[in-house]
Coordinates of C-alpha atoms and ligand atoms in Angstrom, one line a residue:
Chain A
M1142 CA 91.0 66.6 70.5
R1143 CA 91.1 69.4 68.0
L1144 CA 92.9 72.6 68.2
T1145 CA 90.0 75.0 67.7
E1146 CA 91.9 78.2 67.2
V1147 CA 92.5 79.4 63.7
R1148 CA 94.5 82.3 62.6
A1149 CA 92.2 85.0 61.4
D1150 CA 94.6 86.2 58.8
A1151 CA 96.0 82.8 58.1
P1152 CA 96.8 81.8 54.5
K1153 CA 94.8 78.8 53.3
S1154 CA 97.7 76.5 53.6
V1155 CA 97.7 76.5 57.4
E1156 CA 95.7 73.5 58.5
E1157 CA 94.3 72.7 61.8
K1158 CA 96.5 70.4 63.7
E1159 CA 95.5 67.4 65.8
V1160 CA 97.1 67.9 69.2
K1161 CA 96.8 65.8 72.3
Y1162 CA 96.2 67.7 75.5
P1163 CA 95.7 66.1 78.8
M1164 CA 92.2 67.6 78.8
G1165 CA 90.3 70.4 77.2
Q1166 CA 91.3 74.0 77.8
T1167 CA 89.6 77.3 78.1
I1168 CA 90.4 80.3 75.8
T1169 CA 92.4 81.8 78.7
Q1170 CA 94.5 78.7 79.1
K1171 CA 95.1 78.5 75.4
I1172 CA 96.3 82.1 75.1
L1173 CA 98.6 81.7 78.1
A1174 CA 100.0 78.4 76.8
A1175 CA 100.7 80.0 73.4
H1176 CA 102.6 82.8 75.1
C1177 CA 104.9 80.6 77.2
G1178 CA 105.6 78.2 74.4
K1179 CA 103.5 75.3 75.6
D1180 CA 100.5 73.4 74.3
Y1181 CA 98.8 73.2 77.7
V1182 CA 98.9 75.1 81.0
E1183 CA 97.2 74.1 84.2
P1184 CA 95.5 76.4 86.7
G1185 CA 98.0 77.1 89.5
E1186 CA 101.0 76.7 87.3
L1187 CA 103.5 79.6 87.3
I1188 CA 104.5 80.7 83.8
N1189 CA 106.7 83.3 82.2
A1190 CA 104.6 84.8 79.4
R1191 CA 105.6 86.8 76.3
L1192 CA 103.6 90.0 76.1
D1193 CA 102.0 91.5 73.0
F1194 CA 101.2 94.8 74.4
M1195 CA 101.4 96.9 77.7
L1196 CA 100.3 100.2 79.0
A1197 CA 100.6 102.7 81.8
N1198 CA 98.9 106.0 82.6
D1199 CA 99.9 109.3 84.1
I1200 CA 99.5 107.9 87.6
T1201 CA 101.3 104.6 87.2
A1202 CA 103.9 105.4 84.5
P1203 CA 106.0 107.8 86.6
I1204 CA 106.7 105.0 89.1
A1205 CA 107.2 102.5 86.3
I1206 CA 109.7 104.8 84.7
R1207 CA 111.6 105.3 88.0
E1208 CA 111.8 101.5 88.4
F1209 CA 112.7 101.0 84.8
E1210 CA 115.7 103.2 85.3
R1211 CA 116.7 101.3 88.5
I1212 CA 116.6 98.1 86.5
G1213 CA 119.2 99.7 84.3
A1214 CA 117.7 98.8 80.9
E1215 CA 119.0 101.1 78.1
T1216 CA 116.1 100.6 75.8
V1217 CA 112.5 99.4 76.0
F1218 CA 112.0 95.8 74.6
D1219 CA 109.8 97.1 71.7
K1220 CA 108.8 100.7 71.2
D1221 CA 105.7 99.7 69.2
R1222 CA 104.2 97.5 71.9
I1223 CA 103.9 100.0 74.8
A1224 CA 101.2 102.7 75.2
L1225 CA 101.6 105.6 77.6
V1226 CA 98.2 107.2 78.1
P1227 CA 97.9 110.4 80.2
D1228 CA 94.2 110.1 81.0
H1229 CA 93.6 110.4 84.8
S1230 CA 94.5 113.9 85.8
T1231 CA 94.4 115.4 82.3
P1232 CA 94.1 118.1 81.0
N1233 CA 96.6 118.6 83.8
K1234 CA 94.6 119.5 86.9
D1235 CA 97.5 121.0 88.9
I1236 CA 101.2 121.7 88.8
N1237 CA 102.2 118.3 90.4
S1238 CA 100.1 116.4 87.7
A1239 CA 101.6 118.5 85.0
Q1240 CA 105.1 117.6 86.3
L1241 CA 104.2 113.9 86.2
V1242 CA 102.8 114.0 82.7
K1243 CA 105.9 116.0 81.6
A1244 CA 108.2 113.2 82.9
V1245 CA 106.2 110.6 81.1
R1246 CA 106.3 112.7 77.9
E1247 CA 110.1 113.0 78.2
F1248 CA 110.4 109.2 78.6
A1249 CA 108.2 108.6 75.6
K1250 CA 110.3 110.9 73.5
K1251 CA 113.6 109.5 74.7
H1252 CA 112.6 105.9 73.9
N1253 CA 110.7 106.9 70.8
I1254 CA 107.5 105.2 72.1
T1255 CA 105.1 105.0 69.1
Y1256 CA 101.9 105.1 71.2
W1257 CA 102.3 108.2 73.3
F1258 CA 98.9 110.0 73.3
E1259 CA 99.2 113.7 73.8
I1260 CA 96.3 115.6 75.3
G1261 CA 93.9 116.4 72.5
R1262 CA 94.4 113.0 71.0
V1263 CA 94.2 111.0 74.3
G1264 CA 91.2 109.1 75.5
I1265 CA 90.5 106.9 78.5
E1266 CA 93.1 104.1 78.1
H1267 CA 90.7 101.1 78.1
T1268 CA 88.5 102.6 75.5
L1269 CA 91.3 104.1 73.5
L1270 CA 93.5 101.0 73.0
P1271 CA 90.9 98.6 71.6
D1272 CA 89.4 101.4 69.4
E1273 CA 92.9 102.1 68.1
G1274 CA 93.4 98.4 67.2
L1275 CA 96.3 98.0 69.6
V1276 CA 94.9 95.1 71.7
L1277 CA 93.6 92.2 69.7
P1278 CA 92.1 88.7 69.9
G1279 CA 94.6 86.2 71.2
D1280 CA 96.9 88.8 72.7
C1281 CA 98.5 88.6 76.1
V1282 CA 98.4 92.1 77.6
I1283 CA 99.3 93.8 80.9
G1284 CA 98.7 97.3 82.0
A1285 CA 99.6 99.3 85.1
D1286 CA 95.9 99.9 85.7
S1287 CA 93.5 97.5 87.3
H1288 CA 90.9 97.8 84.5
T1289 CA 93.2 96.4 81.9
C1290 CA 91.0 93.3 82.1
T1291 CA 88.6 95.3 79.8
Y1292 CA 90.3 93.9 76.6
G1293 CA 89.0 90.4 77.3
A1294 CA 86.0 91.6 75.3
V1295 CA 88.0 91.2 72.1
G1296 CA 89.2 87.7 73.2
A1297 CA 92.5 88.7 74.6
F1298 CA 94.1 87.7 78.0
S1299 CA 94.7 91.0 79.7
T1300 CA 95.2 91.9 83.3
G1301 CA 96.2 94.7 85.6
V1302 CA 99.6 94.9 87.3
G1303 CA 101.5 97.5 89.3
S1304 CA 104.1 99.9 88.2
T1305 CA 107.2 97.8 89.0
D1306 CA 105.7 94.8 87.1
L1307 CA 105.2 97.1 84.2
A1308 CA 108.8 98.4 84.5
A1309 CA 110.2 94.9 84.3
A1310 CA 107.9 94.1 81.4
M1311 CA 109.0 97.2 79.5
A1312 CA 112.6 96.0 79.8
L1313 CA 112.0 92.3 79.2
G1314 CA 108.9 92.0 77.1
E1315 CA 107.6 89.3 79.4
T1316 CA 106.1 88.8 82.9
W1317 CA 105.2 86.0 85.3
F1318 CA 101.6 84.8 85.9
K1319 CA 100.0 82.1 87.9
V1320 CA 97.5 80.5 85.6
P1321 CA 94.2 81.3 87.1
E1322 CA 91.4 79.0 88.0
Q1323 CA 88.6 79.1 85.4
M1324 CA 85.1 80.3 86.1
K1325 CA 82.3 80.3 83.5
F1326 CA 79.2 82.5 83.5
I1327 CA 76.4 81.5 81.2
Y1328 CA 73.8 84.2 80.5
Y1329 CA 70.6 82.8 78.9
G1330 CA 67.3 84.3 78.0
K1331 CA 66.3 87.5 76.2
L1332 CA 67.6 90.8 77.5
P1333 CA 64.8 93.1 78.6
K1334 CA 64.7 96.6 77.3
W1335 CA 67.1 98.9 79.2
V1336 CA 69.1 96.0 80.5
G1337 CA 72.6 96.0 79.2
G1338 CA 76.2 94.9 80.0
K1339 CA 76.4 97.1 83.0
D1340 CA 73.3 95.6 84.6
L1341 CA 74.5 92.0 83.9
I1342 CA 77.9 92.6 85.5
L1343 CA 76.5 94.5 88.5
Y1344 CA 74.0 91.7 89.0
T1345 CA 76.8 89.1 88.7
I1346 CA 79.0 90.9 91.2
G1347 CA 76.0 91.2 93.6
L1348 CA 75.7 87.4 93.2
I1349 CA 79.2 86.3 93.9
G1350 CA 80.6 89.3 95.9
V1351 CA 83.7 91.6 95.4
D1352 CA 86.0 88.7 96.0
G1353 CA 83.8 86.0 94.3
A1354 CA 86.3 85.5 91.5
L1355 CA 89.5 86.3 93.4
Y1356 CA 92.6 85.2 91.4
R1357 CA 90.3 83.6 88.8
T1358 CA 89.2 84.0 85.2
M1359 CA 85.6 85.2 84.5
E1360 CA 84.6 83.8 81.1
F1361 CA 81.3 85.3 79.9
T1362 CA 79.2 83.1 77.6
G1363 CA 75.7 82.4 76.5
E1364 CA 73.0 83.7 74.2
A1365 CA 72.6 87.0 76.0
I1366 CA 76.4 87.7 75.6
A1367 CA 76.0 87.0 71.9
E1368 CA 73.2 89.5 71.8
L1369 CA 75.2 92.2 73.5
D1370 CA 77.0 94.8 71.4
M1371 CA 80.8 95.3 71.8
A1372 CA 80.2 98.2 74.1
G1373 CA 78.3 96.0 76.5
R1374 CA 80.9 93.3 76.4
F1375 CA 83.7 95.8 77.2
T1376 CA 81.6 97.0 80.2
M1377 CA 81.4 93.4 81.5
C1378 CA 85.0 92.5 81.1
N1379 CA 86.0 95.9 82.5
M1380 CA 84.4 95.1 85.8
A1381 CA 85.8 91.5 86.3
I1382 CA 88.3 93.1 88.7
E1383 CA 85.4 94.3 90.8
A1384 CA 84.7 90.7 91.6
G1385 CA 88.4 90.2 92.3
G1386 CA 88.9 88.5 88.9
K1387 CA 92.3 88.2 87.2
N1388 CA 90.8 88.5 83.8
G1389 CA 87.4 88.7 82.1
I1390 CA 87.0 87.2 78.7
I1391 CA 84.6 86.6 75.9
A1392 CA 85.4 84.4 73.0
P1393 CA 85.4 86.3 69.7
D1394 CA 82.4 86.0 67.3
D1395 CA 81.3 87.8 64.2
K1396 CA 80.6 91.0 66.1
T1397 CA 84.1 90.9 67.6
L1398 CA 85.7 90.5 64.2
E1399 CA 83.6 93.1 62.6
Y1400 CA 84.9 95.5 65.3
V1401 CA 88.5 94.4 65.2
K1402 CA 89.1 94.0 61.5
P1403 CA 89.1 97.6 60.3
R1404 CA 91.2 98.7 63.4
A1405 CA 93.8 96.0 63.9
K1406 CA 97.4 97.3 63.7
R1407 CA 98.9 93.8 63.8
G1408 CA 97.9 90.2 63.0
Y1409 CA 95.8 88.4 65.6
K1410 CA 94.6 84.9 66.5
V1411 CA 91.1 83.8 67.5
Y1412 CA 90.8 81.2 70.2
A1413 CA 87.8 79.4 71.8
S1414 CA 87.3 77.2 74.8
D1415 CA 87.1 73.5 74.2
P1416 CA 83.7 71.9 75.0
D1417 CA 85.4 69.7 77.6
A1418 CA 87.4 72.6 79.2
V1419 CA 87.4 72.4 83.0
Y1420 CA 85.9 75.1 85.2
K1421 CA 86.1 75.5 88.9
D1422 CA 82.6 77.0 88.9
V1423 CA 79.9 77.5 86.4
V1424 CA 77.2 80.1 87.1
E1425 CA 74.0 80.3 85.1
I1426 CA 72.0 83.4 85.0
D1427 CA 68.5 83.9 83.4
V1428 CA 68.7 87.5 82.1
S1429 CA 65.0 87.7 81.0
K1430 CA 63.8 88.6 84.5
L1431 CA 66.5 91.2 85.2
E1432 CA 65.8 94.9 85.8
P1433 CA 68.4 97.7 85.4
M1434 CA 70.7 97.4 88.4
V1435 CA 72.1 100.0 90.9
S1436 CA 75.0 99.2 93.2
F1437 CA 74.7 101.1 96.5
P1438 CA 77.6 102.5 98.5
H1439 CA 80.3 101.5 99.3
L1440 CA 80.9 98.3 97.4
P1441 CA 80.0 97.2 93.8
E1442 CA 78.5 94.0 95.3
N1443 CA 75.6 96.0 96.9
A1444 CA 73.6 95.6 93.7
K1445 CA 69.8 96.1 93.7
P1446 CA 67.1 96.3 91.0
V1447 CA 66.4 99.9 90.3
S1448 CA 62.8 99.5 91.5
E1449 CA 64.1 99.0 95.0
A1450 CA 66.0 102.2 94.9
S1451 CA 63.5 104.9 94.2
D1452 CA 63.8 107.2 97.2
V1453 CA 67.4 108.2 96.8
R1454 CA 67.8 111.9 96.1
I1455 CA 70.9 112.8 94.2
D1456 CA 73.2 115.8 93.5
Q1457 CA 75.2 114.7 90.6
V1458 CA 75.2 112.3 87.6
V1459 CA 78.3 111.2 85.8
I1460 CA 78.1 109.5 82.5
G1461 CA 81.5 108.4 81.2
S1462 CA 84.6 106.4 82.3
C1463 CA 86.2 103.3 80.8
T1464 CA 83.1 101.4 81.8
N1465 CA 80.4 103.3 80.1
G1466 CA 81.9 106.2 78.0
R1467 CA 81.4 104.7 74.6
I1468 CA 79.2 106.0 71.8
E1469 CA 76.6 103.4 72.5
D1470 CA 76.3 104.6 76.1
L1471 CA 76.0 108.2 75.0
R1472 CA 73.3 107.2 72.5
T1473 CA 71.3 105.5 75.3
A1474 CA 71.6 108.6 77.5
A1475 CA 70.8 111.0 74.7
E1476 CA 67.7 109.0 73.8
L1477 CA 66.3 109.6 77.3
L1478 CA 67.5 113.2 77.6
R1479 CA 66.3 114.4 74.2
G1480 CA 63.8 117.2 74.8
R1481 CA 64.0 116.8 78.6
K1482 CA 65.8 118.9 81.2
V1483 CA 68.2 117.9 83.9
H1484 CA 66.5 118.2 87.4
R1485 CA 67.3 121.6 89.0
D1486 CA 69.0 120.0 92.0
V1487 CA 71.3 117.8 89.8
R1488 CA 74.6 118.5 88.0
L1489 CA 75.0 116.2 85.0
I1490 CA 78.5 115.6 83.7
V1491 CA 79.0 113.7 80.4
I1492 CA 82.4 112.6 79.4
P1493 CA 83.0 110.9 76.0
A1494 CA 85.8 108.4 76.6
T1495 CA 87.9 109.3 73.5
Q1496 CA 88.3 112.1 71.0
E1497 CA 86.8 109.8 68.3
I1498 CA 83.7 109.2 70.4
Y1499 CA 83.5 112.9 71.2
L1500 CA 83.5 113.7 67.5
Q1501 CA 81.0 111.0 66.7
A1502 CA 78.7 112.3 69.4
L1503 CA 79.1 115.8 68.0
K1504 CA 78.2 114.6 64.5
E1505 CA 75.1 112.7 65.7
G1506 CA 73.8 115.7 67.7
L1507 CA 74.2 114.0 71.0
I1508 CA 76.4 116.7 72.5
E1509 CA 73.7 119.2 71.6
I1510 CA 71.1 117.1 73.4
F1511 CA 73.2 117.0 76.6
V1512 CA 73.9 120.7 76.6
E1513 CA 70.3 121.6 75.8
A1514 CA 69.2 119.4 78.7
G1515 CA 71.5 121.4 81.0
G1516 CA 74.4 119.0 81.2
A1517 CA 78.1 119.8 81.2
V1518 CA 80.2 117.9 78.5
S1519 CA 83.9 117.4 79.3
T1520 CA 86.9 116.5 77.2
P1521 CA 88.0 112.8 77.6
T1522 CA 89.4 112.2 81.0
C1523 CA 89.0 109.9 84.0
G1524 CA 88.4 113.0 86.1
P1525 CA 85.5 112.4 88.6
C1526 CA 85.6 108.6 88.3
L1527 CA 88.5 108.5 90.8
G1528 CA 87.6 111.8 92.6
G1529 CA 90.5 113.5 90.8
H1530 CA 88.9 116.6 89.3
M1531 CA 86.0 117.7 87.0
G1532 CA 83.2 116.9 89.4
V1533 CA 84.5 116.0 92.9
L1534 CA 81.7 115.4 95.5
A1535 CA 81.3 117.5 98.7
E1536 CA 80.4 116.1 102.2
G1537 CA 77.0 114.4 102.2
E1538 CA 76.5 114.5 98.4
R1539 CA 75.3 111.6 96.3
A1540 CA 76.0 110.7 92.8
V1541 CA 74.8 108.2 90.3
A1542 CA 77.7 107.3 88.1
T1543 CA 78.2 104.9 85.2
T1544 CA 81.7 104.2 86.5
N1545 CA 82.9 101.0 88.2
R1546 CA 83.8 101.8 91.9
N1547 CA 81.8 103.2 94.7
F1548 CA 84.3 102.8 97.5
V1549 CA 84.4 105.3 100.4
G1550 CA 85.7 108.6 99.1
R1551 CA 86.1 107.3 95.6
M1552 CA 84.5 110.4 94.0
G1553 CA 85.4 113.0 96.7
H1554 CA 84.6 113.5 100.4
T1555 CA 84.6 110.4 102.6
K1556 CA 81.0 111.2 103.5
S1557 CA 79.9 111.4 99.9
E1558 CA 78.1 108.4 98.2
V1559 CA 78.4 106.8 94.7
Y1560 CA 75.6 104.7 93.2
L1561 CA 76.8 102.7 90.2
A1562 CA 74.4 102.2 87.3
G1563 CA 74.3 102.0 83.5
P1564 CA 73.7 105.0 81.2
A1565 CA 69.9 104.5 81.0
V1566 CA 69.4 104.7 84.8
A1567 CA 71.9 107.5 85.0
A1568 CA 70.1 109.6 82.4
A1569 CA 66.6 108.9 83.9
S1570 CA 68.0 109.8 87.4
A1571 CA 69.4 113.1 86.1
V1572 CA 66.0 114.1 84.9
L1573 CA 64.0 113.0 88.0
G1574 CA 66.5 114.1 90.6
R1575 CA 66.5 110.7 92.3
I1576 CA 67.6 107.2 91.4
A1577 CA 65.1 106.3 88.7
S1578 CA 64.3 103.7 86.1
P1579 CA 64.1 104.8 82.5
E1580 CA 60.6 103.3 82.5
E1581 CA 59.5 106.2 84.8
L1582 CA 60.1 108.8 82.1
K1583 CA 56.9 109.3 80.2
Chain B
M158 CA 112.1 89.0 113.5
I159 CA 109.3 91.5 113.4
R160 CA 107.7 92.7 116.6
G161 CA 105.0 95.3 116.6
M162 CA 101.5 96.4 117.6
V163 CA 98.5 95.5 115.5
H164 CA 96.3 97.8 113.6
R165 CA 93.2 95.8 112.8
Y166 CA 90.8 96.2 109.9
G167 CA 88.0 94.2 108.3
S168 CA 87.4 93.0 104.7
N169 CA 87.8 94.7 101.4
V170 CA 90.1 97.5 102.5
D171 CA 90.6 99.1 99.1
T172 CA 93.4 101.1 97.7
D173 CA 91.2 104.2 97.6
V174 CA 91.1 104.3 101.4
I175 CA 94.8 103.2 101.7
I176 CA 95.9 106.2 99.6
P177 CA 93.1 108.4 98.2
A178 CA 93.4 109.5 94.6
R179 CA 93.7 113.2 95.6
Y180 CA 97.2 112.4 96.7
L181 CA 98.2 110.6 93.6
N182 CA 99.8 113.7 92.1
T183 CA 103.0 112.7 93.8
T184 CA 105.2 109.6 93.9
D185 CA 107.2 110.7 96.9
P186 CA 107.0 107.8 99.5
K187 CA 107.2 110.2 102.5
E188 CA 104.3 112.3 101.3
L189 CA 102.2 109.2 100.4
A190 CA 102.9 107.8 103.8
S191 CA 101.7 111.0 105.5
H192 CA 98.2 110.2 104.1
C193 CA 98.3 106.4 104.5
M194 CA 94.9 104.9 105.5
E195 CA 93.5 108.4 105.8
D196 CA 90.0 107.6 104.6
I197 CA 89.4 104.5 106.7
D198 CA 91.4 105.5 109.8
P199 CA 92.4 109.1 110.1
E200 CA 94.3 108.5 113.3
F201 CA 96.5 105.8 111.7
V202 CA 99.5 108.0 110.8
K203 CA 99.6 109.5 114.3
R204 CA 99.4 106.0 116.0
V205 CA 101.7 103.9 113.8
K206 CA 105.2 103.1 115.0
P207 CA 108.0 101.5 113.0
G208 CA 107.7 97.7 113.2
D209 CA 103.9 97.8 113.6
I210 CA 101.7 95.3 111.8
I211 CA 98.4 95.6 109.9
V212 CA 96.0 92.7 110.3
A213 CA 92.9 92.6 108.0
E214 CA 90.3 90.1 106.8
D215 CA 89.4 89.2 103.2
N216 CA 90.6 90.8 99.9
F217 CA 93.0 93.4 101.4
G218 CA 94.1 96.0 98.8
C219 CA 91.3 95.5 96.3
G220 CA 90.6 98.2 93.7
S221 CA 93.1 100.2 91.8
S222 CA 96.5 99.0 90.7
R223 CA 98.3 101.9 92.3
E224 CA 101.6 100.8 93.7
H225 CA 101.4 104.0 95.8
A226 CA 99.3 101.9 98.3
P227 CA 102.0 99.3 99.4
I228 CA 104.6 102.1 99.1
A229 CA 102.6 104.3 101.5
I230 CA 102.1 101.4 103.9
K231 CA 105.7 100.4 103.9
E232 CA 107.0 104.0 104.3
S233 CA 104.6 104.6 107.2
G234 CA 106.6 102.1 109.2
I235 CA 104.4 99.0 108.8
A236 CA 106.7 95.9 108.8
C237 CA 104.2 93.4 107.6
V238 CA 100.5 92.9 106.6
I239 CA 98.7 89.8 107.6
A240 CA 95.3 89.0 106.0
N241 CA 93.0 86.1 105.1
T242 CA 93.4 87.0 101.4
F243 CA 94.9 89.8 99.3
A244 CA 93.6 91.2 96.1
R245 CA 95.9 89.9 93.4
I246 CA 97.4 93.2 92.1
F247 CA 98.2 94.3 95.7
Y248 CA 99.8 90.9 96.3
R249 CA 102.1 91.4 93.3
N250 CA 102.8 95.0 94.2
A251 CA 103.6 94.2 97.8
L252 CA 106.2 91.6 96.8
N253 CA 107.6 94.0 94.2
V254 CA 108.1 96.9 96.5
G255 CA 109.4 94.7 99.4
L256 CA 106.4 95.0 101.7
P257 CA 106.1 91.6 103.5
I258 CA 102.7 90.0 103.4
L259 CA 101.3 86.8 104.9
E260 CA 98.1 85.0 104.4
C261 CA 96.9 83.4 107.7
P262 CA 93.2 83.3 108.5
D263 CA 93.8 81.7 111.9
A264 CA 96.1 84.5 113.1
V265 CA 93.6 87.1 111.7
E266 CA 90.8 85.5 113.7
G267 CA 92.9 85.4 116.9
T268 CA 94.2 89.0 116.7
R269 CA 92.7 92.2 118.0
A270 CA 93.7 95.9 117.6
G271 CA 96.5 96.7 120.0
D272 CA 97.8 93.1 120.3
I273 CA 101.6 92.6 120.1
L274 CA 102.7 90.1 117.4
E275 CA 106.0 88.6 116.6
V276 CA 106.4 87.4 113.0
D277 CA 109.2 85.3 111.6
L278 CA 109.0 85.9 107.8
E279 CA 111.2 83.0 106.9
S280 CA 109.2 80.3 108.7
G281 CA 105.9 82.1 108.5
K282 CA 105.5 81.7 112.3
I283 CA 103.3 84.3 113.9
S284 CA 103.1 84.6 117.7
N285 CA 100.5 86.7 119.5
V286 CA 102.4 87.9 122.5
T287 CA 99.3 89.3 124.1
T288 CA 97.3 86.1 123.9
G289 CA 100.1 83.6 123.9
K290 CA 98.8 81.8 120.8
T291 CA 101.0 80.9 117.8
Y292 CA 100.1 80.4 114.1
T293 CA 101.8 79.4 110.9
A294 CA 101.1 81.3 107.6
K295 CA 101.0 79.7 104.2
P296 CA 104.5 79.6 102.7
F297 CA 105.1 81.5 99.4
P298 CA 105.5 79.4 96.2
P299 CA 109.2 78.8 95.4
F300 CA 109.2 81.4 92.6
M301 CA 108.0 84.1 94.9
Q302 CA 110.5 83.1 97.6
E303 CA 113.2 83.5 94.9
L304 CA 111.8 87.0 94.1
I305 CA 111.9 87.9 97.8
R306 CA 115.4 86.4 98.1
V307 CA 116.9 88.5 95.3
G308 CA 115.3 91.6 96.8
G309 CA 112.3 92.1 94.6
L310 CA 111.4 92.4 90.9
V311 CA 113.8 95.2 90.0
N312 CA 116.8 93.0 91.0
Y313 CA 115.3 90.0 89.3
A314 CA 114.7 91.9 86.1
R315 CA 118.2 93.3 86.2
S316 CA 119.8 89.8 86.4
Q317 CA 117.5 88.6 83.6
L318 CA 118.6 91.5 81.4
S319 CA 122.3 91.0 82.0
R320 CA 121.9 87.3 81.3
R321 CA 120.3 88.2 77.9
T322 CA 123.0 90.8 77.1
R323 CA 125.7 88.2 77.8
A324 CA 123.9 85.7 75.6
T325 CA 123.9 88.0 72.6
Ligands
SF4_1647 S1 87.8 105.9 84.0 FE1 88.0 105.4 86.2 S2 88.2 103.2 86.4 FE2 88.6 103.8 84.2 S3 90.8 104.0 84.0 FE3 90.0 106.0 84.5 S4 90.0 106.2 86.8 FE4 90.3 104.0 86.2

């Protein structure tokens, strides 16, 4: 069997080695094996893995810092491999939040953390870190945030943990994992217009359920994935957790490397799954017949084609979050909102995920389109995605959101409702005042 | 030995209902506990007594990675959570903050709200005093037993760290 991975930045003298494995491995297994000093790891095996990068945000870092101090470590294991990203309640929504961010800031200064992102430079963590070239192909990454699985889109193993796990990792530079069972999703056929990464992942979660990939890897493959841009791939890996998955992952291709190369702050390594890798389950999905999808309250698995959702009146539309706050998402929304007006009963809130995306949207005239349509454009923040601030819902209100969770009370009152969709459905719904397909805009 | 009354829930109890995001502007366990389960069971905090037990079905603790969730449950007085399955981040967090959890589908099926359970964490034995039935939960893998034995991840990390300092 061949070792299929090659070092992207390898000097010519490094040759591919012949290595004997018991059997083929997936990209996830290979990355985990490489980080615990082995050639092969088996699903179910407990390993201690070296970590390339880790992060916490303004909600999870304060507890991580408290636990870090209880561990008694004097310094962090590596000041260049930790990001502290105050993105959830920022710009600080109240005094308590300001106190929490202040404590994180003081920790970052004390330990000289290189990647502390102050407000005004901060973005939503899972968009910011890959865009800054801090999480890279072949990396092993943890974050004290469940959507850390997003970075699988660049071919990294990355997964969410809690604050205490992160505290121990900041001290030791490693953590334990159970090697997950492997699950492969093959998307074939041509993507219809308006069907993107969000629709594929909502459809998939609808198919397997919110615990359909519990403790497992979701490896996304197939011609439709190759066709997707990086934004769509980030969206898919982002929502692996919504099916219970430990990580989502897509093996790097030319598009990945084109995205990664100009940004990378370190060296990286490209892995691919062996043809004879072993999967617990393989799911094949024909994308050519899919419509844009909408997930009804109160679980992401309640996914329906948009055509079955036309009588739902709405009060708010949110376009943003770590799932769909990228420039490509804003372009899609702007394409549909250009020259149109937001329905008079609807509040549209648009949140570019990072400062860089905000600036790009400004230069391309997208912000102007949103404002002229009657939308509110916010500074990068998680804000309404978790019902924190910047667009909390009242009793009985309904929102279409490009976010990733529609749990009870997620965006505000326990009797409010969140419908998950991609940016095209969100924009069309904002114009028509009800859940709508972009095809309905004439 | 734990002995307490059961608070019974279904599948996919997520961390947003265990501790809603509007209370995440604090890390104080007491304050978090005062809002525990608020969005799924507003009466929970009034009803719960020290030593009580939460019993739920599939995927307990799904959603966000907030450790505030197991902290709130533990601080509210709950001595143990029994479910068919746990979401993986919640599983790690519960072990790390010292909230005992057990996976035992049979016990879940045979338990109703208000039942009295006795749980022996060491052996994983669960007795339903109300119905007279007994069950055995899946044992933890050895590494996790070790984590629990040393008193959680903070202690484990502390010993790892001192081992390293001694080595250098
Ligand atoms: S945008 Fe929403 S899902 Fe993403 S990190 Fe922020 S709160 Fe979490």
